[in-house]
Amino acid sequence: MKIITLHVLDNSLQVSYAPAGQPAAQRQFTIAYNSDQAIGENLENLRLKLAGLDVDAAVIDNALSYPFSDTVVGINHQRIDIGLAITNMLNIPVVSSQAIADQGLNAALTAKRNYLSWHLDYYGQYQGKRNYGQEAMLTVGNGFFGLRGAYTEAHADHDNYPGMYAAGLYDQLSTNINGRQVTNEDLVNLPNAQALTFGVDHQNPFQIKASDIQDIYRSLDLHTGALTTTMLVQLPTGHSLQIRTTKLANMKDWHRLGIRYSVTPLNFAGTLQIYSEIDGSVINSNVDRYAAFDQHHIKVTGTGQQPDTIYLEGHTRSSKVNFIFGSQLVGPGKALDAPVDTRPNAEQHIQQMRSVAVQPNQTYTFEKNVVLFTSRETKTDLMTTATADLQQASFDNTLASSTAYWQQRWAGADIQITGDITAQKLTRVNLYHLFSSAQAIASGKIDASVNARGLDGEAYRGHVFWDEMFDLPVYALHDPQLAKQLLMYRYRRLSAAKQNAKDAGFAGAMYPWQSGEVGDEQSQVVHLNPLTNTWDPDYSSLQRHVSLAVAYNVIMYTHITGDTDFMTDYGLEMLEEISQFWLSKAKLDTKTGRYTIDQVMGPDEFHENYPNADSTGLANNAYTNLMVTWLFNQLTDLRQSLPQAQVAATDQKTGFNQDVIKEVADVSHHLKLDINPDGIIGQFEGYFKLPRLDFSKYQKKYGDISRMDRILKAEGKTPDAYQVAKQADALMAFYSLDATAVMGLLKQLGYDLPQQALMKNLQFYLDRTTHGSTLSRIVYAVLTAMAGNMDQSWKLFSQALLSDYYDIQGGTTAEGIHLGVMGAVTLMSTRHYAGVDVLAPQLTVNPHLPENWRAIRFHQLVRGIRYTFEIDHRQVTVTADHAATLTIGQHEVSLKPQQPATISY
């Protein structure tokens, strides 16, 4: 084991390098601290000094003593958790010399590896979008509500945003923009019910101020779903305190939120006041771009108070959803009347307080239990229901519920990666967000689906996009009931999708690009360009491929789970209606015998129209046409395999007759694509007529060119006029299916491409893509892995894995995590790197593990059989709880129940 030992001085870092157990260092060097650089930049010099050396762990020999971390040090009058920083940089565990003295080297390193892989930690105070982003990453939730990981003592301002959201709770308001009434629907930011703070000797309640906070450490424990914040405070009066706050969502009784608030006076005796509040004056203000719109979505209709308990009632302004919050504060001391609220909007707040006599170095612990009920999921009287539930709530009950849930969830859904601390931690973070954003929907009592940013922020207005497609396989593999309920959200909006199609002049069902409360189109008609501060037209609703994503989800859900009842009861109807929409979009050119689908946008999003065209949209988008062909093939096969009586009953509902069946067959063999002589698949018809953009020129001028569309528009140009893409488009079908399936579709349409077509197309489009969407990198990570370029695949995968953790898009995580990327990264680790392809026609295993992953282990539930896979660089071991057959490499393997089989590859 190779170890570096660091001795931290105020102006330098002394480093020694040696194998463990050797008395003398092999190398020693000193890194001088540059006060003109940030701490992170100074630490980057450590990486440079270690170039070419194998390092397995680090030891800090003069760490400070803190209750929350053993690797905090002081550098240049600043404190930093250097262990966290080095782990992030070098992907190694870091321990203190004191931890080694207490536990021994191996035990200390093992404990730290385990801790790092199960905790998401942030040390220090951060401002602006950076802190907003950390709040999103630290969100606690259960799928009914999500509560951002803000300090309980904070209210919304430039640095803090304690937002809270309930699944599917939207509201629409209209605003005059440039003389036009623009209606926008938002996921509503609900009253701040977590508000909780303290005061000393009846002085003003504490508020978050950088000058008063000596240290702060936030840790999300993925074992239990509990977020703990430890804060060391010194007030201007000289009073010093330690505040430890733990909050979490109840995963069983999902109306409940629990907060434990422990206060330790460090240098005084006196009285301590605890102030609890429900703040109904909140608005939707998480996204700066939306500031021009009316964001006042809630109206408080009443407040009430009982001993130790407060209530706030209200409703949304236009959707008229009633809600109630109840909050109970318990702990030592006695309840007192809260101070008179003199704020202008005092009627929108309700407060309570307790006061207790305190002694130094004694800890005083309080509980705040909160319940939320709305008229969407609750049909009984809200006040009566909330009162009864609050009486049953306790922090211990919520902690027990959350712990039990996560123990069970990790037992089935955990992905264990050996050899990569960062990938292990962030894979678990992704799984945490996937389930904490949706779990309660599995109850069947909440009419909602997963939106693109979880229940963590307000970007995309909390709407449901095609991102479901990247998440649903993960849900289907680990919680089929949850996956089914997400699909039922779409089924319940089938009539709205049919109305959307009818209003646009088409048959069948056309799902909206942005879906919310009722399933009508919620895409904006104008969009703010932050580079020019102007409102540009927004044509994103032309992304009709969202209906293909819905169909894909229906088909893949049934394929993974074997739930044919869902297909016959609901799915087939959706597929037939969606298919009839595409038939009505397809236009036959009698001269060529080819069908054209026009006035659409692909996933790229940069291209909305043809340059100088009078009409909107594009013709013959490759992804759209290939997936329409695939859908028609799947529908044809399903209609033959399902019980014919049920097929006939569905046909009666949808009007699917022999003429339609004949048209499906014809269109599925004659859709038009634009393919050049080199075998490059044109993103849309006419793509090859556009000039290529000089990326190097723009990178020199602007640096970050990921949002090239905004840059070009700021220059008075348009991305419509260039071969430039925001994200994968022409090759997206290869991601959704696989190379064999796509090549088969191309051949079916009459296009024969050479064997190396994927590689050539891949390089062509990588050279033209700016990765302006977080989804772009993970899709191309899959495509490069399919093409055998594992180095490039790993680079793209790593960027996608880290995208929210480092907020690589410069502030977008502040507005909510990117749930689609989290699902796609999670699936790629098992489907492409571990090679277990559950989406293929038959279950196959073809591993291509990243070099630094020594092994991977996980469970998956496929068509009623629970598989356990253990895969390293030499062999695959698989166990199933029922007899099963699968293909591992070139071997067909028959499994007996609970008997592992090991195959070398």
Short mmCIF file of N, CA, C and O in Angstrom, two decimals, residues 393-502:
data_model
loop_
_atom_site.label_atom_id
_atom_site.label_comp_id
_atom_site.label_asym_id
_atom_site.label_seq_id
_atom_site.Cartn_x
_atom_site.Cartn_y
_atom_site.Cartn_z
N ALA A 393 -47.21 11.35 15.19
CA ALA A 393 -45.87 11.56 14.63
C ALA A 393 -44.83 11.75 15.73
O ALA A 393 -45.11 12.35 16.78
N SER A 394 -43.65 11.24 15.49
CA SER A 394 -42.50 11.51 16.35
C SER A 394 -41.25 11.38 15.51
O SER A 394 -41.24 10.69 14.47
N PHE A 395 -40.19 12.02 15.94
CA PHE A 395 -38.93 11.92 15.20
C PHE A 395 -38.43 10.48 15.19
O PHE A 395 -37.98 9.98 14.15
N ASP A 396 -38.50 9.81 16.32
CA ASP A 396 -38.02 8.43 16.38
C ASP A 396 -38.78 7.54 15.41
O ASP A 396 -38.20 6.65 14.76
N ASN A 397 -40.10 7.74 15.32
CA ASN A 397 -40.90 6.95 14.39
C ASN A 397 -40.49 7.22 12.95
O ASN A 397 -40.36 6.29 12.13
N THR A 398 -40.28 8.49 12.63
CA THR A 398 -39.86 8.83 11.27
C THR A 398 -38.48 8.28 10.96
O THR A 398 -38.23 7.76 9.87
N LEU A 399 -37.55 8.36 11.92
CA LEU A 399 -36.22 7.81 11.72
C LEU A 399 -36.28 6.30 11.53
O LEU A 399 -35.61 5.74 10.65
N ALA A 400 -37.09 5.63 12.33
CA ALA A 400 -37.22 4.18 12.20
C ALA A 400 -37.82 3.80 10.86
O ALA A 400 -37.37 2.84 10.20
N SER A 401 -38.83 4.55 10.44
CA SER A 401 -39.47 4.29 9.16
C SER A 401 -38.49 4.48 8.00
O SER A 401 -38.39 3.65 7.09
N SER A 402 -37.77 5.58 8.04
CA SER A 402 -36.83 5.88 6.96
C SER A 402 -35.70 4.86 6.94
O SER A 402 -35.31 4.37 5.88
N THR A 403 -35.17 4.52 8.11
CA THR A 403 -34.08 3.56 8.19
C THR A 403 -34.51 2.19 7.66
O THR A 403 -33.79 1.55 6.88
N ALA A 404 -35.70 1.75 8.06
CA ALA A 404 -36.21 0.45 7.60
C ALA A 404 -36.40 0.45 6.09
O ALA A 404 -36.06 -0.53 5.40
N TYR A 405 -36.95 1.55 5.58
CA TYR A 405 -37.15 1.63 4.12
C TYR A 405 -35.82 1.54 3.40
O TYR A 405 -35.68 0.74 2.46
N TRP A 406 -34.84 2.33 3.80
CA TRP A 406 -33.59 2.36 3.07
C TRP A 406 -32.80 1.07 3.23
O TRP A 406 -32.11 0.63 2.30
N GLN A 407 -32.91 0.42 4.37
CA GLN A 407 -32.27 -0.89 4.51
C GLN A 407 -32.82 -1.88 3.49
O GLN A 407 -32.08 -2.61 2.83
N GLN A 408 -34.15 -1.87 3.35
CA GLN A 408 -34.78 -2.77 2.38
C GLN A 408 -34.45 -2.35 0.96
O GLN A 408 -34.17 -3.20 0.09
N ARG A 409 -34.45 -1.06 0.70
CA ARG A 409 -34.17 -0.58 -0.66
C ARG A 409 -32.74 -0.91 -1.06
O ARG A 409 -32.48 -1.39 -2.16
N TRP A 410 -31.78 -0.66 -0.16
CA TRP A 410 -30.39 -0.95 -0.50
C TRP A 410 -30.15 -2.44 -0.65
O TRP A 410 -29.31 -2.87 -1.46
N ALA A 411 -30.89 -3.25 0.08
CA ALA A 411 -30.73 -4.70 -0.04
C ALA A 411 -31.07 -5.18 -1.44
O ALA A 411 -30.51 -6.16 -1.93
N GLY A 412 -31.98 -4.46 -2.12
CA GLY A 412 -32.38 -4.88 -3.46
C GLY A 412 -31.80 -4.06 -4.58
O GLY A 412 -31.57 -4.58 -5.69
N ALA A 413 -31.53 -2.78 -4.34
CA ALA A 413 -31.16 -1.88 -5.44
C ALA A 413 -29.72 -1.42 -5.42
O ALA A 413 -29.27 -0.79 -6.38
N ASP A 414 -28.98 -1.70 -4.35
CA ASP A 414 -27.62 -1.19 -4.25
C ASP A 414 -26.75 -1.75 -5.38
O ASP A 414 -26.90 -2.91 -5.79
N ILE A 415 -25.84 -0.92 -5.86
CA ILE A 415 -24.82 -1.33 -6.83
C ILE A 415 -23.48 -1.16 -6.13
O ILE A 415 -23.10 -0.04 -5.79
N GLN A 416 -22.80 -2.26 -5.89
CA GLN A 416 -21.54 -2.23 -5.13
C GLN A 416 -20.37 -2.25 -6.10
O GLN A 416 -20.18 -3.22 -6.85
N ILE A 417 -19.61 -1.17 -6.09
CA ILE A 417 -18.47 -1.01 -6.99
C ILE A 417 -17.20 -1.07 -6.16
O ILE A 417 -17.02 -0.29 -5.22
N THR A 418 -16.31 -1.98 -6.50
CA THR A 418 -15.05 -2.13 -5.78
C THR A 418 -13.94 -1.43 -6.54
O THR A 418 -13.78 -1.64 -7.75
N GLY A 419 -13.20 -0.57 -5.82
CA GLY A 419 -12.03 0.07 -6.43
C GLY A 419 -12.22 1.51 -6.82
O GLY A 419 -11.28 2.13 -7.33
N ASP A 420 -13.41 2.07 -6.59
CA ASP A 420 -13.66 3.45 -7.01
C ASP A 420 -14.59 4.11 -5.99
O ASP A 420 -15.81 3.97 -6.07
N ILE A 421 -14.00 4.83 -5.05
CA ILE A 421 -14.78 5.45 -3.97
C ILE A 421 -15.78 6.44 -4.53
O ILE A 421 -16.96 6.47 -4.13
N THR A 422 -15.34 7.29 -5.46
CA THR A 422 -16.21 8.34 -5.98
C THR A 422 -17.38 7.76 -6.75
O THR A 422 -18.54 8.18 -6.56
N ALA A 423 -17.11 6.81 -7.64
CA ALA A 423 -18.21 6.20 -8.41
C ALA A 423 -19.17 5.48 -7.48
O ALA A 423 -20.39 5.50 -7.69
N GLN A 424 -18.65 4.84 -6.42
CA GLN A 424 -19.52 4.15 -5.48
C GLN A 424 -20.44 5.14 -4.77
O GLN A 424 -21.66 4.95 -4.70
N LYS A 425 -19.87 6.21 -4.24
CA LYS A 425 -20.68 7.19 -3.53
C LYS A 425 -21.73 7.81 -4.43
O LYS A 425 -22.92 7.88 -4.07
N LEU A 426 -21.32 8.27 -5.60
CA LEU A 426 -22.25 9.00 -6.45
C LEU A 426 -23.29 8.08 -7.09
O LEU A 426 -24.40 8.52 -7.40
N THR A 427 -22.96 6.82 -7.28
CA THR A 427 -23.98 5.87 -7.74
C THR A 427 -25.07 5.73 -6.69
O THR A 427 -26.27 5.70 -7.00
N ARG A 428 -24.67 5.68 -5.43
CA ARG A 428 -25.67 5.61 -4.35
C ARG A 428 -26.43 6.92 -4.22
O ARG A 428 -27.64 6.92 -3.92
N VAL A 429 -25.76 8.04 -4.42
CA VAL A 429 -26.46 9.33 -4.41
C VAL A 429 -27.53 9.34 -5.50
O VAL A 429 -28.65 9.80 -5.28
N ASN A 430 -27.18 8.85 -6.68
CA ASN A 430 -28.15 8.81 -7.78
C ASN A 430 -29.35 7.94 -7.42
O ASN A 430 -30.50 8.33 -7.65
N LEU A 431 -29.09 6.76 -6.86
CA LEU A 431 -30.19 5.89 -6.47
C LEU A 431 -31.03 6.53 -5.37
O LEU A 431 -32.27 6.42 -5.37
N TYR A 432 -30.38 7.21 -4.44
CA TYR A 432 -31.12 7.91 -3.38
C TYR A 432 -32.09 8.92 -3.99
O TYR A 432 -33.27 8.97 -3.61
N HIS A 433 -31.62 9.73 -4.91
CA HIS A 433 -32.49 10.74 -5.51
C HIS A 433 -33.59 10.10 -6.36
O HIS A 433 -34.74 10.58 -6.37
N LEU A 434 -33.27 9.05 -7.07
CA LEU A 434 -34.28 8.39 -7.90
C LEU A 434 -35.46 7.92 -7.05
O LEU A 434 -36.62 8.12 -7.43
N PHE A 435 -35.17 7.33 -5.91
CA PHE A 435 -36.27 6.79 -5.10
C PHE A 435 -36.87 7.82 -4.16
O PHE A 435 -38.09 7.81 -3.92
N SER A 436 -36.08 8.73 -3.62
CA SER A 436 -36.65 9.74 -2.74
C SER A 436 -37.50 10.74 -3.52
O SER A 436 -38.33 11.44 -2.93
N SER A 437 -37.32 10.81 -4.83
CA SER A 437 -38.14 11.70 -5.66
C SER A 437 -39.46 11.08 -6.08
O SER A 437 -40.31 11.77 -6.64
N ALA A 438 -39.64 9.77 -5.83
CA ALA A 438 -40.79 9.11 -6.44
C ALA A 438 -41.48 8.07 -5.58
O ALA A 438 -42.61 7.68 -5.89
N GLN A 439 -40.88 7.58 -4.50
CA GLN A 439 -41.34 6.36 -3.85
C GLN A 439 -42.82 6.37 -3.48
O GLN A 439 -43.53 5.38 -3.69
N ALA A 440 -43.32 7.46 -2.92
CA ALA A 440 -44.71 7.48 -2.46
C ALA A 440 -45.70 7.29 -3.60
O ALA A 440 -46.84 6.86 -3.36
N ILE A 441 -45.29 7.57 -4.82
CA ILE A 441 -46.19 7.41 -5.97
C ILE A 441 -46.58 5.94 -6.14
O ILE A 441 -47.66 5.63 -6.66
N ALA A 442 -45.73 5.04 -5.66
CA ALA A 442 -46.04 3.61 -5.75
C ALA A 442 -47.31 3.25 -5.01
O ALA A 442 -47.93 2.20 -5.28
N SER A 443 -47.75 4.09 -4.07
CA SER A 443 -48.97 3.81 -3.31
C SER A 443 -50.21 3.82 -4.18
O SER A 443 -51.25 3.26 -3.79
N GLY A 444 -50.14 4.44 -5.34
CA GLY A 444 -51.31 4.57 -6.19
C GLY A 444 -52.25 5.68 -5.76
O GLY A 444 -53.30 5.88 -6.37
N LYS A 445 -51.86 6.45 -4.73
CA LYS A 445 -52.73 7.51 -4.21
C LYS A 445 -52.33 8.90 -4.69
O LYS A 445 -53.02 9.87 -4.40
N ILE A 446 -51.22 8.98 -5.41
CA ILE A 446 -50.71 10.28 -5.86
C ILE A 446 -50.67 10.29 -7.38
O ILE A 446 -49.97 9.46 -7.99
N ASP A 447 -51.39 11.19 -7.98
CA ASP A 447 -51.44 11.28 -9.45
C ASP A 447 -50.28 12.15 -9.92
O ASP A 447 -50.41 13.36 -10.06
N ALA A 448 -49.13 11.51 -10.15
CA ALA A 448 -47.93 12.25 -10.52
C ALA A 448 -46.94 11.31 -11.17
O ALA A 448 -47.08 10.09 -11.11
N SER A 449 -45.93 11.91 -11.81
CA SER A 449 -44.80 11.15 -12.31
C SER A 449 -43.53 11.86 -11.90
O SER A 449 -43.58 12.94 -11.30
N VAL A 450 -42.38 11.27 -12.21
CA VAL A 450 -41.12 11.93 -11.89
C VAL A 450 -40.89 13.06 -12.89
O VAL A 450 -41.02 12.86 -14.10
N ASN A 451 -40.57 14.23 -12.37
CA ASN A 451 -40.24 15.31 -13.30
C ASN A 451 -38.74 15.36 -13.52
O ASN A 451 -37.97 14.67 -12.85
N ALA A 452 -38.32 16.20 -14.44
CA ALA A 452 -36.93 16.18 -14.88
C ALA A 452 -35.95 16.59 -13.80
O ALA A 452 -34.77 16.22 -13.85
N ARG A 453 -36.39 17.35 -12.80
CA ARG A 453 -35.48 17.83 -11.76
C ARG A 453 -35.86 17.33 -10.37
O ARG A 453 -35.47 17.94 -9.36
N GLY A 454 -36.60 16.23 -10.32
CA GLY A 454 -36.98 15.68 -9.03
C GLY A 454 -37.86 16.64 -8.26
O GLY A 454 -38.51 17.52 -8.82
N LEU A 455 -37.88 16.49 -6.94
CA LEU A 455 -38.60 17.41 -6.06
C LEU A 455 -37.58 18.28 -5.33
O LEU A 455 -37.65 18.50 -4.12
N ASP A 456 -36.62 18.80 -6.12
CA ASP A 456 -35.46 19.48 -5.55
C ASP A 456 -35.33 20.94 -5.98
O ASP A 456 -34.46 21.65 -5.48
N GLY A 457 -36.14 21.38 -6.93
CA GLY A 457 -36.00 22.74 -7.43
C GLY A 457 -37.07 23.04 -8.46
O GLY A 457 -37.95 22.21 -8.73
N GLU A 458 -36.98 24.21 -9.06
CA GLU A 458 -38.08 24.72 -9.89
C GLU A 458 -37.75 24.83 -11.37
O GLU A 458 -38.57 25.35 -12.14
N ALA A 459 -36.56 24.38 -11.79
CA ALA A 459 -36.22 24.42 -13.21
C ALA A 459 -37.19 23.56 -14.00
O ALA A 459 -37.73 22.56 -13.51
N TYR A 460 -37.40 23.96 -15.25
CA TYR A 460 -38.37 23.29 -16.12
C TYR A 460 -39.76 23.29 -15.51
O TYR A 460 -40.62 22.51 -15.89
N ARG A 461 -39.94 24.16 -14.50
CA ARG A 461 -41.23 24.35 -13.83
C ARG A 461 -41.79 23.07 -13.21
O ARG A 461 -42.98 22.94 -12.97
N GLY A 462 -40.88 22.12 -12.95
CA GLY A 462 -41.31 20.88 -12.31
C GLY A 462 -42.10 19.96 -13.22
O GLY A 462 -42.79 19.05 -12.74
N HIS A 463 -41.98 20.15 -14.54
CA HIS A 463 -42.79 19.38 -15.47
C HIS A 463 -42.18 18.01 -15.79
O HIS A 463 -41.00 17.76 -15.56
N VAL A 464 -43.03 17.17 -16.35
CA VAL A 464 -42.64 15.81 -16.75
C VAL A 464 -42.26 15.85 -18.22
O VAL A 464 -43.06 16.26 -19.07
N PHE A 465 -41.05 15.42 -18.54
CA PHE A 465 -40.52 15.40 -19.90
C PHE A 465 -40.27 13.96 -20.35
O PHE A 465 -40.70 13.02 -19.70
N TRP A 466 -39.49 13.83 -21.41
CA TRP A 466 -39.10 12.50 -21.87
C TRP A 466 -38.07 11.87 -20.94
O TRP A 466 -37.74 10.69 -21.08
N ASP A 467 -37.56 12.65 -19.96
CA ASP A 467 -36.55 12.13 -19.04
C ASP A 467 -37.02 10.88 -18.30
O ASP A 467 -36.20 10.11 -17.81
N GLU A 468 -38.34 10.70 -18.19
CA GLU A 468 -38.87 9.45 -17.63
C GLU A 468 -38.20 8.24 -18.27
O GLU A 468 -37.97 7.22 -17.61
N MET A 469 -37.92 8.35 -19.56
CA MET A 469 -37.36 7.22 -20.32
C MET A 469 -36.03 6.75 -19.77
O MET A 469 -35.68 5.57 -19.86
N PHE A 470 -35.26 7.67 -19.18
CA PHE A 470 -33.95 7.33 -18.65
C PHE A 470 -34.04 6.76 -17.23
O PHE A 470 -33.09 6.14 -16.75
N ASP A 471 -35.16 6.99 -16.57
CA ASP A 471 -35.33 6.54 -15.19
C ASP A 471 -36.15 5.27 -15.06
O ASP A 471 -35.92 4.47 -14.16
N LEU A 472 -37.12 5.09 -15.95
CA LEU A 472 -38.09 4.02 -15.76
C LEU A 472 -37.46 2.62 -15.73
O LEU A 472 -37.90 1.78 -14.93
N PRO A 473 -36.42 2.31 -16.54
CA PRO A 473 -35.82 0.97 -16.40
C PRO A 473 -35.29 0.69 -14.99
O PRO A 473 -35.41 -0.44 -14.51
N VAL A 474 -34.73 1.69 -14.32
CA VAL A 474 -34.23 1.49 -12.96
C VAL A 474 -35.39 1.16 -12.02
O VAL A 474 -35.30 0.24 -11.20
N TYR A 475 -36.47 1.91 -12.14
CA TYR A 475 -37.64 1.63 -11.30
C TYR A 475 -38.21 0.24 -11.61
O TYR A 475 -38.57 -0.50 -10.69
N ALA A 476 -38.30 -0.10 -12.88
CA ALA A 476 -38.88 -1.40 -13.26
C ALA A 476 -38.05 -2.56 -12.72
O ALA A 476 -38.59 -3.60 -12.34
N LEU A 477 -36.73 -2.38 -12.65
CA LEU A 477 -35.84 -3.45 -12.18
C LEU A 477 -35.90 -3.64 -10.67
O LEU A 477 -35.52 -4.70 -10.17
N HIS A 478 -36.36 -2.61 -9.93
CA HIS A 478 -36.29 -2.68 -8.48
C HIS A 478 -37.62 -2.43 -7.78
O HIS A 478 -37.76 -2.77 -6.61
N ASP A 479 -38.57 -1.82 -8.47
CA ASP A 479 -39.87 -1.56 -7.87
C ASP A 479 -40.92 -1.48 -8.98
O ASP A 479 -41.34 -0.40 -9.38
N PRO A 480 -41.35 -2.62 -9.50
CA PRO A 480 -42.28 -2.62 -10.62
C PRO A 480 -43.57 -1.85 -10.35
O PRO A 480 -44.12 -1.23 -11.25
N GLN A 481 -44.04 -1.88 -9.10
CA GLN A 481 -45.27 -1.16 -8.78
C GLN A 481 -45.08 0.34 -8.95
O GLN A 481 -45.97 1.04 -9.44
N LEU A 482 -43.93 0.85 -8.55
CA LEU A 482 -43.63 2.26 -8.74
C LEU A 482 -43.58 2.59 -10.22
O LEU A 482 -44.17 3.58 -10.68
N ALA A 483 -42.88 1.77 -10.99
CA ALA A 483 -42.80 2.00 -12.44
C ALA A 483 -44.19 2.01 -13.06
O ALA A 483 -44.51 2.84 -13.92
N LYS A 484 -45.04 1.09 -12.64
CA LYS A 484 -46.39 1.02 -13.19
C LYS A 484 -47.17 2.29 -12.88
O LYS A 484 -47.88 2.82 -13.75
N GLN A 485 -47.06 2.79 -11.67
CA GLN A 485 -47.82 4.00 -11.30
C GLN A 485 -47.32 5.22 -12.08
O GLN A 485 -48.10 6.12 -12.39
N LEU A 486 -46.04 5.26 -12.39
CA LEU A 486 -45.53 6.35 -13.22
C LEU A 486 -46.14 6.28 -14.62
O LEU A 486 -46.48 7.31 -15.22
N LEU A 487 -46.32 5.09 -15.13
CA LEU A 487 -46.97 4.93 -16.44
C LEU A 487 -48.46 5.25 -16.36
O LEU A 487 -49.05 5.76 -17.32
N MET A 488 -49.07 4.98 -15.21
CA MET A 488 -50.49 5.30 -15.06
C MET A 488 -50.74 6.81 -15.11
O MET A 488 -51.81 7.26 -15.53
N TYR A 489 -49.75 7.59 -14.67
CA TYR A 489 -49.85 9.05 -14.84
C TYR A 489 -50.07 9.37 -16.32
O TYR A 489 -50.91 10.22 -16.66
N ARG A 490 -49.35 8.71 -17.19
CA ARG A 490 -49.51 8.94 -18.63
C ARG A 490 -50.85 8.39 -19.14
O ARG A 490 -51.51 9.02 -19.97
N TYR A 491 -51.23 7.22 -18.62
CA TYR A 491 -52.50 6.66 -19.09
C TYR A 491 -53.67 7.56 -18.71
O TYR A 491 -54.60 7.76 -19.51
N ARG A 492 -53.64 8.10 -17.49
CA ARG A 492 -54.73 8.98 -17.06
C ARG A 492 -54.79 10.26 -17.89
O ARG A 492 -55.81 10.96 -17.87
N ARG A 493 -53.75 10.57 -18.61
CA ARG A 493 -53.72 11.75 -19.47
C ARG A 493 -53.80 11.39 -20.94
O ARG A 493 -53.51 12.21 -21.82
N LEU A 494 -54.24 10.15 -21.22
CA LEU A 494 -54.40 9.74 -22.61
C LEU A 494 -55.47 10.57 -23.31
O LEU A 494 -55.30 10.97 -24.47
N SER A 495 -56.56 10.85 -22.63
CA SER A 495 -57.62 11.65 -23.26
C SER A 495 -57.11 13.06 -23.56
O SER A 495 -57.47 13.65 -24.60
N ALA A 496 -56.27 13.62 -22.67
CA ALA A 496 -55.69 14.93 -22.93
C ALA A 496 -54.75 14.86 -24.13
O ALA A 496 -54.72 15.80 -24.96
N ALA A 497 -53.98 13.77 -24.24
CA ALA A 497 -53.08 13.61 -25.38
C ALA A 497 -53.87 13.50 -26.69
O ALA A 497 -53.45 14.02 -27.73
N LYS A 498 -55.02 12.86 -26.63
CA LYS A 498 -55.87 12.78 -27.82
C LYS A 498 -56.43 14.14 -28.19
O LYS A 498 -56.52 14.51 -29.36
N GLN A 499 -56.78 14.92 -27.17
CA GLN A 499 -57.27 16.27 -27.45
C GLN A 499 -56.15 17.15 -28.01
O GLN A 499 -56.38 17.96 -28.91
N ASN A 500 -54.92 16.96 -27.50
CA ASN A 500 -53.78 17.70 -28.03
C ASN A 500 -53.62 17.42 -29.53
O ASN A 500 -53.40 18.34 -30.33
N ALA A 501 -53.73 16.14 -29.90
CA ALA A 501 -53.59 15.77 -31.31
C ALA A 501 -54.72 16.36 -32.14
O ALA A 501 -54.49 16.91 -33.23
N LYS A 502 -55.91 16.27 -31.62
CA LYS A 502 -57.07 16.80 -32.35
C LYS A 502 -56.94 18.30 -32.57
O LYS A 502 -57.20 18.81 -33.68
#
